[in-house]
Coordinates of C-alpha atoms in Angstrom, one line a residue:
M10 CA 0.0 0.0 0.0
N11 CA 2.8 2.4 0.9
S12 CA 4.6 1.6 -2.3
R13 CA 1.5 2.6 -4.3
V14 CA 1.2 5.9 -2.5
K15 CA 4.8 6.6 -3.1
I16 CA 4.4 5.9 -6.8
A17 CA 1.4 8.1 -7.0
A18 CA 3.2 10.9 -5.2
V19 CA 6.2 10.6 -7.6
A20 CA 3.9 10.7 -10.6
I21 CA 2.1 13.8 -9.3
G22 CA 5.4 15.4 -8.6
I23 CA 6.7 14.7 -12.1
G24 CA 3.5 16.0 -13.6
A25 CA 3.7 19.1 -11.5
I26 CA 7.3 19.7 -12.6
V27 CA 6.4 19.2 -16.3
T28 CA 3.4 21.5 -16.0
G29 CA 5.5 24.1 -14.3
A30 CA 8.3 23.8 -16.9
N31 CA 5.7 24.2 -19.7
S32 CA 4.2 27.2 -18.1
C33 CA 7.7 28.8 -17.9
L34 CA 8.2 28.5 -21.7
Y35 CA 6.5 29.9 -24.7
D36 CA 7.1 29.5 -28.5
V37 CA 7.3 32.2 -31.2
D38 CA 6.6 30.6 -34.6
G39 CA 7.9 31.6 -38.0
G40 CA 6.5 35.0 -39.2
E41 CA 5.8 36.1 -35.6
R42 CA 7.4 38.3 -33.0
A43 CA 6.6 38.6 -29.3
L44 CA 6.5 41.3 -26.6
L45 CA 6.6 40.4 -22.9
F46 CA 4.2 42.0 -20.5
D47 CA 5.8 42.1 -17.1
K48 CA 3.5 42.9 -14.1
L49 CA 6.4 43.6 -11.8
R50 CA 8.4 45.9 -14.1
G51 CA 5.6 48.2 -15.2
G52 CA 4.0 46.7 -18.3
V53 CA 5.3 45.9 -21.8
Q54 CA 9.0 45.5 -22.1
D55 CA 11.1 47.1 -24.9
R56 CA 12.8 43.9 -26.1
V57 CA 11.2 42.2 -29.1
R58 CA 11.5 38.3 -29.0
G59 CA 12.2 36.6 -32.3
E60 CA 11.4 33.0 -33.4
G61 CA 12.1 30.2 -31.0
T62 CA 11.3 29.1 -27.4
H63 CA 11.6 31.7 -24.7
F64 CA 11.4 31.8 -20.9
R65 CA 8.9 33.6 -18.8
I66 CA 7.8 33.8 -15.1
P67 CA 4.4 32.2 -14.8
F68 CA 1.6 34.5 -13.5
L69 CA 3.9 37.5 -13.7
Q70 CA 4.9 37.6 -17.3
D71 CA 2.6 37.1 -20.3
P72 CA 3.8 37.0 -24.0
I73 CA 2.0 39.1 -26.6
I74 CA 2.4 37.4 -30.0
F75 CA 2.4 39.6 -33.2
D76 CA 1.9 38.3 -36.7
I77 CA 4.4 40.2 -38.9
R78 CA 3.6 38.5 -42.2
T79 CA 2.2 40.6 -45.0
S80 CA -1.6 40.7 -44.9
P81 CA -4.3 42.2 -47.2
Q82 CA -6.7 45.0 -46.2
A83 CA -9.5 46.6 -48.3
I84 CA -10.3 50.3 -47.9
S85 CA -13.4 51.8 -49.4
T86 CA -14.6 55.4 -49.4
T87 CA -17.1 57.7 -51.2
T88 CA -15.8 61.1 -52.1
G89 CA -16.1 63.9 -54.6
S90 CA -13.9 64.6 -57.7
K91 CA -12.6 67.9 -58.8
D92 CA -15.8 68.5 -61.0
L93 CA -18.0 67.5 -58.0
Q94 CA -18.9 64.0 -59.2
T95 CA -19.5 61.4 -56.6
V96 CA -16.9 58.6 -56.8
K97 CA -16.7 55.4 -54.8
V98 CA -13.1 54.1 -54.6
T99 CA -11.8 50.8 -53.3
L100 CA -8.2 50.2 -52.4
R101 CA -6.4 47.0 -51.7
V102 CA -3.2 47.3 -49.5
L103 CA -0.7 44.7 -48.4
Y104 CA 0.7 45.7 -45.1
E105 CA 2.9 44.5 -42.2
P106 CA 4.0 46.0 -38.9
D107 CA 7.5 47.3 -38.3
P108 CA 9.0 44.7 -36.0
A109 CA 11.3 47.2 -34.4
N110 CA 8.3 49.3 -33.3
L111 CA 5.9 46.7 -32.0
K112 CA 5.8 48.2 -28.5
P113 CA 4.4 51.7 -29.6
I114 CA 2.0 49.9 -32.0
Y115 CA 0.6 47.8 -29.2
R116 CA 0.5 50.5 -26.6
Q117 CA -1.3 53.0 -28.9
Y118 CA -3.4 50.9 -31.2
G119 CA -3.5 47.4 -29.8
M120 CA -3.4 44.0 -31.5
Y121 CA -5.9 45.2 -34.2
Y122 CA -3.9 48.1 -35.3
A123 CA -4.6 47.6 -39.0
E124 CA -8.3 47.8 -38.6
T125 CA -7.9 50.9 -36.5
V126 CA -5.3 52.8 -38.5
L127 CA -5.6 51.9 -42.2
P128 CA -9.3 52.8 -42.9
N129 CA -8.8 56.2 -41.3
I130 CA -5.6 57.2 -43.2
G131 CA -6.9 55.5 -46.4
N132 CA -10.0 57.6 -46.4
E133 CA -7.9 60.7 -45.7
I134 CA -5.5 60.1 -48.6
L135 CA -8.2 59.0 -51.1
K136 CA -10.3 62.1 -50.5
A137 CA -7.2 64.4 -50.9
V138 CA -6.0 62.7 -54.1
V139 CA -9.4 62.2 -55.8
A140 CA -10.3 65.9 -55.3
Q141 CA -7.3 66.8 -57.6
Y142 CA -8.8 65.0 -60.6
D143 CA -11.9 65.3 -62.8
A144 CA -14.1 62.3 -63.1
G145 CA -12.9 61.7 -66.7
E146 CA -9.2 62.0 -65.6
L147 CA -9.8 59.4 -62.8
I148 CA -10.5 56.9 -65.6
T149 CA -8.0 58.0 -68.3
Q150 CA -5.2 58.7 -65.8
R151 CA -5.9 55.8 -63.4
E152 CA -2.2 54.8 -63.2
Q153 CA -1.2 58.3 -62.2
V154 CA -3.9 58.5 -59.6
S155 CA -2.8 55.1 -58.1
S156 CA 0.8 56.3 -58.0
D157 CA -0.2 59.5 -56.1
V158 CA -2.3 57.5 -53.7
T159 CA 0.5 55.0 -53.1
R160 CA 3.1 57.6 -52.5
A161 CA 1.0 59.5 -50.0
L162 CA -0.4 56.5 -48.2
V163 CA 3.0 54.8 -47.8
K164 CA 4.4 58.0 -46.2
R165 CA 1.3 58.4 -43.9
A166 CA 1.4 54.7 -42.8
G167 CA 5.0 55.1 -41.9
D168 CA 4.0 57.6 -39.2
F169 CA 2.1 54.7 -37.5
H170 CA 5.0 52.2 -38.0
I171 CA 3.2 50.3 -40.7
R172 CA 4.9 49.2 -43.9
L173 CA 2.9 49.0 -47.1
R174 CA 4.2 46.5 -49.6
D175 CA 1.6 47.2 -52.3
V176 CA -1.3 49.6 -52.9
S177 CA -3.7 49.4 -55.8
I178 CA -7.0 50.8 -56.9
T179 CA -9.3 47.8 -57.5
H180 CA -12.6 49.6 -58.1
L181 CA -13.9 52.9 -59.3
E182 CA -17.7 53.5 -59.3
F183 CA -19.5 56.7 -60.4
S184 CA -23.1 57.8 -59.9
D185 CA -25.8 56.6 -62.2
D186 CA -26.4 60.1 -63.6
Y187 CA -22.7 60.5 -64.5
M188 CA -22.6 57.0 -66.2
K189 CA -25.6 57.9 -68.3
A190 CA -24.0 61.2 -69.3
V191 CA -20.9 59.4 -70.3
E192 CA -22.9 56.9 -72.4
H193 CA -24.8 59.7 -74.2
K194 CA -21.5 61.4 -74.9
Q195 CA -20.0 58.3 -76.4
V196 CA -23.1 57.9 -78.6
A197 CA -22.8 61.5 -79.7
Q198 CA -19.1 61.1 -80.5
Q199 CA -19.8 57.9 -82.6
Y200 CA -22.5 59.8 -84.5
A201 CA -20.2 62.7 -85.1
E202 CA -17.4 60.3 -86.4
R203 CA -20.0 58.7 -88.7
Q204 CA -21.0 62.0 -90.1
K205 CA -17.4 63.0 -90.6
F206 CA -16.8 59.8 -92.5
L207 CA -19.8 60.4 -94.8
V208 CA -18.6 64.0 -95.5
E209 CA -15.1 62.9 -96.3
K210 CA -16.5 60.1 -98.6
A211 CA -18.7 62.6 -100.4
T212 CA -15.8 65.0 -100.8
Q213 CA -13.6 62.3 -102.3
E214 CA -16.3 61.1 -104.7
K215 CA -16.8 64.8 -105.8
E216 CA -13.0 65.1 -106.4
A217 CA -13.0 61.9 -108.3
E218 CA -15.8 63.2 -110.6
V219 CA -13.9 66.4 -111.2
I220 CA -10.8 64.5 -112.1
L221 CA -12.7 62.1 -114.4
A222 CA -14.4 65.1 -116.1
A223 CA -11.1 66.8 -116.6
G224 CA -9.7 63.6 -118.1
E225 CA -12.6 63.2 -120.5
T226 CA -12.2 66.8 -121.6
E227 CA -8.5 66.3 -122.2
A228 CA -9.2 63.2 -124.2
A229 CA -11.8 65.0 -126.3
K230 CA -9.3 67.7 -126.9
L231 CA -6.6 65.3 -128.1
I232 CA -9.2 63.5 -130.4
N233 CA -10.1 66.8 -132.0
E234 CA -6.5 67.7 -132.5
G235 CA -5.9 64.3 -134.1
M236 CA -8.9 64.6 -136.4
A237 CA -7.8 68.1 -137.4
A238 CA -4.3 66.8 -138.4
G239 CA -5.7 64.1 -140.8
N240 CA -7.9 61.0 -141.3
E241 CA -5.4 58.5 -139.8
F242 CA -7.1 58.7 -136.4
L243 CA -10.5 57.8 -137.9
E244 CA -9.1 54.9 -139.9
L245 CA -7.4 53.6 -136.7
R246 CA -10.7 53.8 -134.8
K247 CA -12.5 51.9 -137.7
I248 CA -9.9 49.1 -137.6
E249 CA -10.1 48.8 -133.9
A250 CA -13.9 48.6 -134.1
A251 CA -13.8 46.0 -136.9
K252 CA -11.5 43.8 -134.8
V253 CA -13.9 44.0 -131.9
I254 CA -16.9 43.1 -134.1
A255 CA -15.1 40.2 -135.8
Q256 CA -13.9 38.8 -132.4
T257 CA -17.5 38.9 -131.1
M258 CA -19.0 37.3 -134.1
S259 CA -16.4 34.5 -134.2
H260 CA -17.7 33.2 -130.9
S261 CA -21.3 33.0 -132.1
R262 CA -22.6 29.6 -133.3
N263 CA -25.2 31.2 -135.6
V264 CA -22.7 33.0 -137.8
S265 CA -20.8 31.4 -140.7
Y266 CA -18.2 32.9 -142.9
L267 CA -18.4 32.5 -146.7
P268 CA -15.6 33.3 -149.1
G269 CA -16.2 36.5 -151.0
G270 CA -16.1 36.5 -154.9
G271 CA -15.8 32.6 -155.1
N272 CA -17.9 29.6 -155.5
V273 CA -20.4 29.1 -152.8
L274 CA -20.0 25.3 -153.1
L275 CA -16.3 25.7 -152.3
N276 CA -15.1 24.0 -155.6
L277 CA -16.9 20.7 -155.1
P278 CA -15.9 17.9 -157.6
Q279 CA -17.9 17.9 -160.9

């Protein structure tokens, strides 16, 4: 009986030791960093713990684990353009915290710093940049608008110890009235281009008629000059006409050629 009690006591002691040892250790996985909250030394400590296993005093020190991997965040806002058109803009940002400044991030904004900071500064920057462009320029100069937003937002996020790896405009939406006006403008432009084409076509046809008439006048002039010089031109025309007539008749099955001035029977034997 005593031996069983001893074995149980040893097992309990070993379990307590293992449990105590585990409570004194904590792990920081890949892509993470840790701060240590010390109740005896006045709160969050300055040192940032990297990946690996670290020691802590149970009940007196608690680890605060930060994910420092790049994460996505969508930011949407509705604002006005330079020509007072209502525009809804959606941004996608890839962000990560500055590992060297995790303590001020945690003390000022908490673990959910991105949800607190990024929408506010995103709306601020979007409204400031969009107000510099007309609605049409937001479409035609979208790359430049995105560049302006990126440059301003990266600088602003740096004030909050947040790094932005990528910023892009994913969606631009205008009011229904503006979209209808754009559609009507496109239709009017297409109609104007069509009318321009018809006018150019008519002008070219008119020029072609003038050139043709000038050519026929010149040809008639040359014919008159040739006829005035002699009858050779008329004889040449007669020969050409005769050739055309003969060629046409030679292909007709209902036309036969008979020798002129000879025997119709073609000298048949007597």
